[in-house]
PDB file of C-alpha atoms in Angstrom:
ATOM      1  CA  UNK A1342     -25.497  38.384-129.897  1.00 78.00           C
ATOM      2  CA  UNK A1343     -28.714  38.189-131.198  1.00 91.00           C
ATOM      3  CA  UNK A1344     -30.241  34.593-132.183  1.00 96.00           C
ATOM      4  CA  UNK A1345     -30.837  33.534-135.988  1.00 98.00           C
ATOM      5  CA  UNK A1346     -34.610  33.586-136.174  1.00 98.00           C
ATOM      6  CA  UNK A1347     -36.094  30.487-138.012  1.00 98.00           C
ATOM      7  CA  UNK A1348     -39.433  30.373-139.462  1.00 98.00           C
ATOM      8  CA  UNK A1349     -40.531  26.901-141.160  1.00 98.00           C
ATOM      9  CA  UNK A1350     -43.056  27.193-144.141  1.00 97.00           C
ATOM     10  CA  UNK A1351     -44.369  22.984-144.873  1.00 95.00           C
ATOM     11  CA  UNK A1352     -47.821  21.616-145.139  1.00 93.00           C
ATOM     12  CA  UNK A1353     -46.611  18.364-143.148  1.00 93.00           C
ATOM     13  CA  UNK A1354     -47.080  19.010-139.651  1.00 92.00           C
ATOM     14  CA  UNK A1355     -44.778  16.365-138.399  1.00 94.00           C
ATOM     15  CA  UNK A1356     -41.961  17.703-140.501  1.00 93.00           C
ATOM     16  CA  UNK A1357     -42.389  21.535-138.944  1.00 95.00           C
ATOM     17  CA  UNK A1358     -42.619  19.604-135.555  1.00 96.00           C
ATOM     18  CA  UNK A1359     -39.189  18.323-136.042  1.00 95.00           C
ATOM     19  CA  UNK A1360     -37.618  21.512-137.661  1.00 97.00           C
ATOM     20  CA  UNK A1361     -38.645  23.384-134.495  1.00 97.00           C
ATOM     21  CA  UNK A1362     -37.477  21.092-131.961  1.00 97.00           C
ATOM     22  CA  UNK A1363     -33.916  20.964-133.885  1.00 97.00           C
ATOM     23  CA  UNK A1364     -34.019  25.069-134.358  1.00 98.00           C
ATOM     24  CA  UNK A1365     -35.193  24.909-130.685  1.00 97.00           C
ATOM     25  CA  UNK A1366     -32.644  22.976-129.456  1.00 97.00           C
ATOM     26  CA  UNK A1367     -29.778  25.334-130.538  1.00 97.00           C
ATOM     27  CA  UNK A1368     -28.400  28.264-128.612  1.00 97.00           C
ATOM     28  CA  UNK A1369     -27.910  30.637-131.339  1.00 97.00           C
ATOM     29  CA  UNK A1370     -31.756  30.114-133.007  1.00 98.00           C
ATOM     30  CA  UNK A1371     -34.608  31.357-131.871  1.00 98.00           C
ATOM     31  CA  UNK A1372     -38.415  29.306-133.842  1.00 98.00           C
ATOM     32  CA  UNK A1373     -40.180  32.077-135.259  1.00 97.00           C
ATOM     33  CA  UNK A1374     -43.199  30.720-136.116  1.00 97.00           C
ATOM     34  CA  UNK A1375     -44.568  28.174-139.164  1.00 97.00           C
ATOM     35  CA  UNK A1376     -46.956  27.979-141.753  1.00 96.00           C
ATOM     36  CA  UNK A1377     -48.759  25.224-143.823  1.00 94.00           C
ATOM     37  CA  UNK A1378     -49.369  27.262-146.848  1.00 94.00           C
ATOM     38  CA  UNK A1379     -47.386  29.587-149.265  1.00 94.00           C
ATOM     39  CA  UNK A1380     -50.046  32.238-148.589  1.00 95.00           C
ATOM     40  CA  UNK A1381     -49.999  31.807-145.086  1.00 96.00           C
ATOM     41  CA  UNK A1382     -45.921  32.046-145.045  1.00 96.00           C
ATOM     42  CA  UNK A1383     -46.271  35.071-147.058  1.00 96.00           C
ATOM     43  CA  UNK A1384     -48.098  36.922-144.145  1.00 96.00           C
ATOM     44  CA  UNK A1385     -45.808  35.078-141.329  1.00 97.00           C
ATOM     45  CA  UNK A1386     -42.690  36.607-142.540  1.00 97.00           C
ATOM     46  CA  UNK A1387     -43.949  39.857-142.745  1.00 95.00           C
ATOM     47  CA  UNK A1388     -45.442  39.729-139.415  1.00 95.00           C
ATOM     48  CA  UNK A1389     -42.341  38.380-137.872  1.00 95.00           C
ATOM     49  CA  UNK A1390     -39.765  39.182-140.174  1.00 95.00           C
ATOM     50  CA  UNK A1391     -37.342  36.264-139.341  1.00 97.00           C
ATOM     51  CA  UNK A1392     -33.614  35.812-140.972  1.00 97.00           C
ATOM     52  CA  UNK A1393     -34.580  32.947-142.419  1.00 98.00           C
ATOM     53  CA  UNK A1394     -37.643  30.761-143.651  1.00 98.00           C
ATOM     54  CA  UNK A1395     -36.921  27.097-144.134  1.00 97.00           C
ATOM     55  CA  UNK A1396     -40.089  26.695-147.492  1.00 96.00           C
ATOM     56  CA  UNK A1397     -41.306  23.555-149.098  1.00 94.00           C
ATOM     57  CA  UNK A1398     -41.191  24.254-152.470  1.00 92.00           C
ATOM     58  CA  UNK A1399     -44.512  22.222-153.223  1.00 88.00           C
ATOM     59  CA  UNK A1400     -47.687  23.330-150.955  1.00 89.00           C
ATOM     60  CA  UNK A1401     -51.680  23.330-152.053  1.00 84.00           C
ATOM     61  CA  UNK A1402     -52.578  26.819-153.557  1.00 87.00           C
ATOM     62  CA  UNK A1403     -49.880  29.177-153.530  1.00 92.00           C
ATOM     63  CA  UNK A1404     -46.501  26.873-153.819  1.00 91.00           C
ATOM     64  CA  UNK A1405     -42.973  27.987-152.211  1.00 93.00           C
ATOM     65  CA  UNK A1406     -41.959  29.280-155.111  1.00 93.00           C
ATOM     66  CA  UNK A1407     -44.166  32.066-155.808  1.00 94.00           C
ATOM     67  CA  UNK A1408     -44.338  32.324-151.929  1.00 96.00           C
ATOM     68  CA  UNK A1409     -40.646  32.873-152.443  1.00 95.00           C
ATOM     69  CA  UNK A1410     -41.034  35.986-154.811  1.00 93.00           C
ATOM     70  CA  UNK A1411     -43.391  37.575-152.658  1.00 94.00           C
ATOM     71  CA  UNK A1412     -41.075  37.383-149.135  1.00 95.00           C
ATOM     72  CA  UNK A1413     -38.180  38.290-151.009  1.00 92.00           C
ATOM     73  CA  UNK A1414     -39.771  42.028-151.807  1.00 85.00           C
ATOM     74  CA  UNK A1415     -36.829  45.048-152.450  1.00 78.00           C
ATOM     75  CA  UNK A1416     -35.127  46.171-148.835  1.00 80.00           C
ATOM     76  CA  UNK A1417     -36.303  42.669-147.153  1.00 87.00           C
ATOM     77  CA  UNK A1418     -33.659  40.879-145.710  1.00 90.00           C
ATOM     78  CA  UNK A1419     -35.129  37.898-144.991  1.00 95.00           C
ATOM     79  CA  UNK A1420     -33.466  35.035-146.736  1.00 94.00           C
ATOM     80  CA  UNK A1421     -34.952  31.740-147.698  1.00 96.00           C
ATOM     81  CA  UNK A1422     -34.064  27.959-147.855  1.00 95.00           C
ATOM     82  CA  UNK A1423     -35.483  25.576-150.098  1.00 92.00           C
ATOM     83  CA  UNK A1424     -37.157  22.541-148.883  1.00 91.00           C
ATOM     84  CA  UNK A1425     -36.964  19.900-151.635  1.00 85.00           C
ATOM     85  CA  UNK A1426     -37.135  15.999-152.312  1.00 81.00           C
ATOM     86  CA  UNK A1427     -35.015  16.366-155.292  1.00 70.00           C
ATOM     87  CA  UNK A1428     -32.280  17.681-156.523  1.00 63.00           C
ATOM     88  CA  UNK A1429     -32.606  18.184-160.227  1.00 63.00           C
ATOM     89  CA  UNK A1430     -35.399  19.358-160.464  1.00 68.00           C
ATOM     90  CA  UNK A1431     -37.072  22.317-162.564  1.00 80.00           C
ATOM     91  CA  UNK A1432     -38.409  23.708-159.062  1.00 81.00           C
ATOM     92  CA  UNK A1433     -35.769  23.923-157.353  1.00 81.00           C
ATOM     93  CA  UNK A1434     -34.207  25.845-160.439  1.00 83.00           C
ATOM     94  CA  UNK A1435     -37.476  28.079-160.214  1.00 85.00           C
ATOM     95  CA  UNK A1436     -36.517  28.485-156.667  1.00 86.00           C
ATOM     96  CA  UNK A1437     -33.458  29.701-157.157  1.00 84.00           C
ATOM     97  CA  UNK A1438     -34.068  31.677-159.653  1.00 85.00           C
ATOM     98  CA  UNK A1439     -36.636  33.374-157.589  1.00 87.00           C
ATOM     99  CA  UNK A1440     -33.950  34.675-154.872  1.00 88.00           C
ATOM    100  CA  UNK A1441     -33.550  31.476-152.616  1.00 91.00           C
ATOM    101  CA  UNK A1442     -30.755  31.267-151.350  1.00 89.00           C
ATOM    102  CA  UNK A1443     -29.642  27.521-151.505  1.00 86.00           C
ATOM    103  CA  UNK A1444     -31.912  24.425-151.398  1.00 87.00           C
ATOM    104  CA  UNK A1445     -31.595  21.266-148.554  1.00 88.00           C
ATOM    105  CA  UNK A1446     -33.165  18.031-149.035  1.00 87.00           C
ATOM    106  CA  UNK A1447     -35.945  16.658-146.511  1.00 87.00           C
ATOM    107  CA  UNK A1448     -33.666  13.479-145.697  1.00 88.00           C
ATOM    108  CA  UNK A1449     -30.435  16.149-144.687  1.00 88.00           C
ATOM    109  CA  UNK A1450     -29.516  15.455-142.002  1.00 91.00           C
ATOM    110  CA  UNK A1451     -29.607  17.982-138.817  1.00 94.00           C
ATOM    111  CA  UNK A1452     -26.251  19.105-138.837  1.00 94.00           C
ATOM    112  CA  UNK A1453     -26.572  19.556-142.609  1.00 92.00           C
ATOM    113  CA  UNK A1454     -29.893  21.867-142.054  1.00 94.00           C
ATOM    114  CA  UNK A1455     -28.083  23.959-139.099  1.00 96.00           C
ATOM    115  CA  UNK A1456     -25.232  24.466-141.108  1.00 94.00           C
ATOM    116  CA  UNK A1457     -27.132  25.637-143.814  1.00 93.00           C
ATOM    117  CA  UNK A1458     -29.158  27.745-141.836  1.00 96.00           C
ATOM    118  CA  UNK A1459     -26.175  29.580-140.194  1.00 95.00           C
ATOM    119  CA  UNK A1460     -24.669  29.581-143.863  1.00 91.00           C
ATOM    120  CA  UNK A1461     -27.292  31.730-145.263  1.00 92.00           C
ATOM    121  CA  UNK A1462     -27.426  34.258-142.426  1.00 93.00           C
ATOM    122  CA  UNK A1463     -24.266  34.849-143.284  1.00 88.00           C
ATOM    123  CA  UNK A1464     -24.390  35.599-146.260  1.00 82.00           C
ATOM    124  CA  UNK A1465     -23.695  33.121-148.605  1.00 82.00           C
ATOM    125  CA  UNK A1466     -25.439  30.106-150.221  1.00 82.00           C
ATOM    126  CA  UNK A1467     -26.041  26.710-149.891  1.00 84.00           C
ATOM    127  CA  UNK A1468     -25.558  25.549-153.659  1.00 75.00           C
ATOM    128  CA  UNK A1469     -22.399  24.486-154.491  1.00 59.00           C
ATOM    129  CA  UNK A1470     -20.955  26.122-158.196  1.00 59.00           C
ATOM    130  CA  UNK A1471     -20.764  22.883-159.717  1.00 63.00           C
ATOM    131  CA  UNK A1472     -25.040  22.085-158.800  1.00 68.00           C
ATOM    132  CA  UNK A1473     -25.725  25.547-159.767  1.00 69.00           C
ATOM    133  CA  UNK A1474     -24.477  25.190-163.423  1.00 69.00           C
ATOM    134  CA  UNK A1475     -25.365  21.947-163.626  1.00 72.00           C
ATOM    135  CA  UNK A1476     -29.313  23.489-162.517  1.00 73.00           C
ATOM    136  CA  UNK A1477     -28.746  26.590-165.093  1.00 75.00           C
ATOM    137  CA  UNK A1478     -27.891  24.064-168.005  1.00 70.00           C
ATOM    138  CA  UNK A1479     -30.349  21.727-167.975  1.00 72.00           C
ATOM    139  CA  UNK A1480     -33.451  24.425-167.017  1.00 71.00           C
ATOM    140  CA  UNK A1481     -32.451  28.274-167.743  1.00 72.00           C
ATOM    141  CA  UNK A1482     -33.160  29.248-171.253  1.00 70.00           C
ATOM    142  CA  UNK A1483     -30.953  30.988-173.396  1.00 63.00           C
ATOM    143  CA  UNK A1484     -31.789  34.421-175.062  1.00 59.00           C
ATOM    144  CA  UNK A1485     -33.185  34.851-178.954  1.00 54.00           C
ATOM    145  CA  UNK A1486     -30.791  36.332-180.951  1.00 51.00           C
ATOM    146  CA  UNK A1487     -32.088  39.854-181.245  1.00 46.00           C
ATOM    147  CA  UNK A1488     -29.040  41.279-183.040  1.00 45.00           C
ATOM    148  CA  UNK A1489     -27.926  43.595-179.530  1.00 45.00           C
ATOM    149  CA  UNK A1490     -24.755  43.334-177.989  1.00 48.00           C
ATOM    150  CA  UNK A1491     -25.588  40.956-174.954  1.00 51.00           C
ATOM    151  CA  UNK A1492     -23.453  43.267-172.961  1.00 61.00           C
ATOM    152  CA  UNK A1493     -26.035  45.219-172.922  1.00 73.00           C
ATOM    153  CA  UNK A1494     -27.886  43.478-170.027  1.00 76.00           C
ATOM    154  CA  UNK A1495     -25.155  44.666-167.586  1.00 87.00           C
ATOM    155  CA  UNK A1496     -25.186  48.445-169.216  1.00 88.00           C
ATOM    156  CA  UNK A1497     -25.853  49.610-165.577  1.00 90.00           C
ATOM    157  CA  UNK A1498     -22.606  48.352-164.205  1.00 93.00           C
ATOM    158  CA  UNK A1499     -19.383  50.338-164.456  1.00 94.00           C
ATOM    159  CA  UNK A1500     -16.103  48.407-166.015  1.00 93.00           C
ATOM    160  CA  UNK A1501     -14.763  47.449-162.604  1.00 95.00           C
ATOM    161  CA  UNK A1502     -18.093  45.521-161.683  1.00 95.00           C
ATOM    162  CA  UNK A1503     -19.037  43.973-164.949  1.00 93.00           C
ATOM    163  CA  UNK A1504     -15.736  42.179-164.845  1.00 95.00           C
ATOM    164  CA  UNK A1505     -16.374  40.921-161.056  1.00 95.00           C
ATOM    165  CA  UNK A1506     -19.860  40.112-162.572  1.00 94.00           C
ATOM    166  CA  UNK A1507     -18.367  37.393-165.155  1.00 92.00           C
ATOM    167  CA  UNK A1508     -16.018  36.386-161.914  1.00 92.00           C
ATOM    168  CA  UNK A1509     -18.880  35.578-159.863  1.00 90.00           C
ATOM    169  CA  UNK A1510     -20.975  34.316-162.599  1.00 87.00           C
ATOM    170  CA  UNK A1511     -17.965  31.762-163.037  1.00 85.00           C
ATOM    171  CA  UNK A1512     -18.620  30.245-159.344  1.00 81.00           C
ATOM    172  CA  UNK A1513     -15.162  32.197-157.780  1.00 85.00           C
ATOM    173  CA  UNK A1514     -15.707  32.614-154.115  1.00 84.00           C
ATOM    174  CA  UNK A1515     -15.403  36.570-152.765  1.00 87.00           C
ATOM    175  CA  UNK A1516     -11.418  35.325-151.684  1.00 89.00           C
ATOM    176  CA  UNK A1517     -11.097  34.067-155.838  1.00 92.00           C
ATOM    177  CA  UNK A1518     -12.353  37.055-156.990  1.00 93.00           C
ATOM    178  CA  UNK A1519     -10.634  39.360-155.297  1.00 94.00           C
ATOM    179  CA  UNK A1520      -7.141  37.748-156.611  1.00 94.00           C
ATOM    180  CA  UNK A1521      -8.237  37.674-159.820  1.00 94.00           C
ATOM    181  CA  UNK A1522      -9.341  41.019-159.951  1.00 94.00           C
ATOM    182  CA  UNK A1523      -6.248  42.258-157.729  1.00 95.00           C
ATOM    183  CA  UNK A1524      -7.978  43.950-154.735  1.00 94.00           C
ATOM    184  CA  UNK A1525      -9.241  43.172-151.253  1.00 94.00           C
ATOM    185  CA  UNK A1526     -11.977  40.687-150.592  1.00 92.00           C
ATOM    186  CA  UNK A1527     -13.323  43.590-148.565  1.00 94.00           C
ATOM    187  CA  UNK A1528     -13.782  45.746-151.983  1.00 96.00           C
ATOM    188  CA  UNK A1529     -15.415  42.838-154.000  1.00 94.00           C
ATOM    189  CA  UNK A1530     -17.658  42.219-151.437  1.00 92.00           C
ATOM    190  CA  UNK A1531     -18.511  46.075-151.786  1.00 95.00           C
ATOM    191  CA  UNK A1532     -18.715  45.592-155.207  1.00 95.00           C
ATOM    192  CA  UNK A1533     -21.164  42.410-155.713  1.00 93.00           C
ATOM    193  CA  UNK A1534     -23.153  44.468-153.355  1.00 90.00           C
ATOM    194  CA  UNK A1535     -23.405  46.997-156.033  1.00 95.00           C
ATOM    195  CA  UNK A1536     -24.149  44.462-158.614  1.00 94.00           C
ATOM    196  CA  UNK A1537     -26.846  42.768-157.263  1.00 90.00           C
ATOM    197  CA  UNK A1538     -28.785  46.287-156.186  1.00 90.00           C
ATOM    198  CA  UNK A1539     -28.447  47.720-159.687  1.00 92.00           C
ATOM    199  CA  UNK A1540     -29.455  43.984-161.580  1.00 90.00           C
ATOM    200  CA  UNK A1541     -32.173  43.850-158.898  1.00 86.00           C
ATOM    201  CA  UNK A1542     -30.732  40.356-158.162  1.00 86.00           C
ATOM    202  CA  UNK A1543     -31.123  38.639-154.360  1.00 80.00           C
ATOM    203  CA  UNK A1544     -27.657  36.413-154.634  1.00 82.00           C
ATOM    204  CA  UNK A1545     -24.500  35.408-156.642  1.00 82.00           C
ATOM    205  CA  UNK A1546     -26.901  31.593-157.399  1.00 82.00           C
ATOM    206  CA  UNK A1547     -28.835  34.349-159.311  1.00 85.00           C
ATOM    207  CA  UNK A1548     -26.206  35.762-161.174  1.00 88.00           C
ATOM    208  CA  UNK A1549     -25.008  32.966-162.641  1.00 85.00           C
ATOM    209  CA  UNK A1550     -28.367  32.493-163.840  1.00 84.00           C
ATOM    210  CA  UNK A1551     -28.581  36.040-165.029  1.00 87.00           C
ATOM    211  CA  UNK A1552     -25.798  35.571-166.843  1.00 87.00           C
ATOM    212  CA  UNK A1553     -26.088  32.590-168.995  1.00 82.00           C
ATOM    213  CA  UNK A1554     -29.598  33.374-169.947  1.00 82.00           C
ATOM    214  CA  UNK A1555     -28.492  36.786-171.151  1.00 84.00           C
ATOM    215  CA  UNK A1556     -25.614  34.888-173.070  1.00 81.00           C
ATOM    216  CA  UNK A1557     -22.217  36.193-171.107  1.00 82.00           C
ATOM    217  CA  UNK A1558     -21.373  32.763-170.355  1.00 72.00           C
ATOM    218  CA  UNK A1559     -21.319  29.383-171.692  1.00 63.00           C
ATOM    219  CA  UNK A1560     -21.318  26.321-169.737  1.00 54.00           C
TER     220      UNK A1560
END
């Protein structure tokens, strides 16, 4: 089995020291390089392509978020974790809503970063529902009333995915969904597939956004 490869993107060099002697020290990870700038992480995860960038959100010049946007290009699957000393925070919201894939605090603790780490390669994020809609309330903005049906924002998705759309959007795990809509987890997963290719969206964090800025859901 191939190792998880790890790049760290921080402009404090004894922080990256640390994150590569814990990725280091773990069988299944492999360090694939660091960065002190956005810019600079930018051009180190295209070079190396790693499954996962650990990125401080704030950096001089280009910060992690708009480093973030530019990683996370159509048919990259690179995924990335949020570095942050806060929780609430607008930034981390701007994170997420950029196509990270989770967030982890720079006082975690190790087993909390590895988890995380191995969480997002497979798959699935590290932001529980409850933080998520407690980030989309107090920063997303809600739509102007423009007198169109708001459905219209998920016009590209057939019946059977616009209704696991509002399921995920609601925080339901694949398992949750899949009871609710009465098939196998196997087929929802196909389905939010779908979803997120035709709403050009990275992760489920992001449809939850998507969704109660375009007004399908109220928190």
């Amino acid at each position: 089995m191939n190792p998880i490869r790890v790049a760290v993107v921080d402009d404090q060099a004894l922080f990256v020291s640390g994150m590569q002697m814990l990725i280091e020290s773990q069988p299944d990870l492999e360090f694939a390089g660091s960065a002190i700038t956005g810019r600079s992480g930018v051009e180190l995860a295209a070079r190396s392509q790693p499954h996962i960038v650990l990125m401080d959100i704030r950096m001089p010049g280009m910060d992690g978020i708009e480093a973030t946007e530019q990683i996370l290009r159509p048919g990259v699957s690179t995924r990335v974790i949020m570095l942050t000393t806060f929780q609430r925070d607008e930034a981390v919201f701007r994170a997420i809503r950029a196509g990270a894939s989770g967030f982890v605090t720079k006082d975690a603790t190790p087993e909390f970063v590895l988890a995380a780490i191995r969480t997002v390669n497979g798959g699935k994020s590290v932001l529980a529902p409850t933080a998520t809609f407690n980030l989309v309330k107090q920063f997303a903005k809600r739509p102007a009333d423009t007198g169109r049906p708001l459905e219209r924002a998920i016009d590209a998705l057939t019946p059977r995915e616009r209704e696991i759309f509002l399921l995920v959007a609601r925080g339901l795990s694949n398992a949750e969904v899949a009871s609710a809509a009465f098939v196998t987890e196997a087929t929802a997963k196909t389905h939010l597939r779908s979803i997120l290719s035709k709403l050009a969206l990275q992760s489920r964090i992001q449809i939850v956004i998507f969704a109660y800025e375009n007004g399908l859901l109220k928190y």
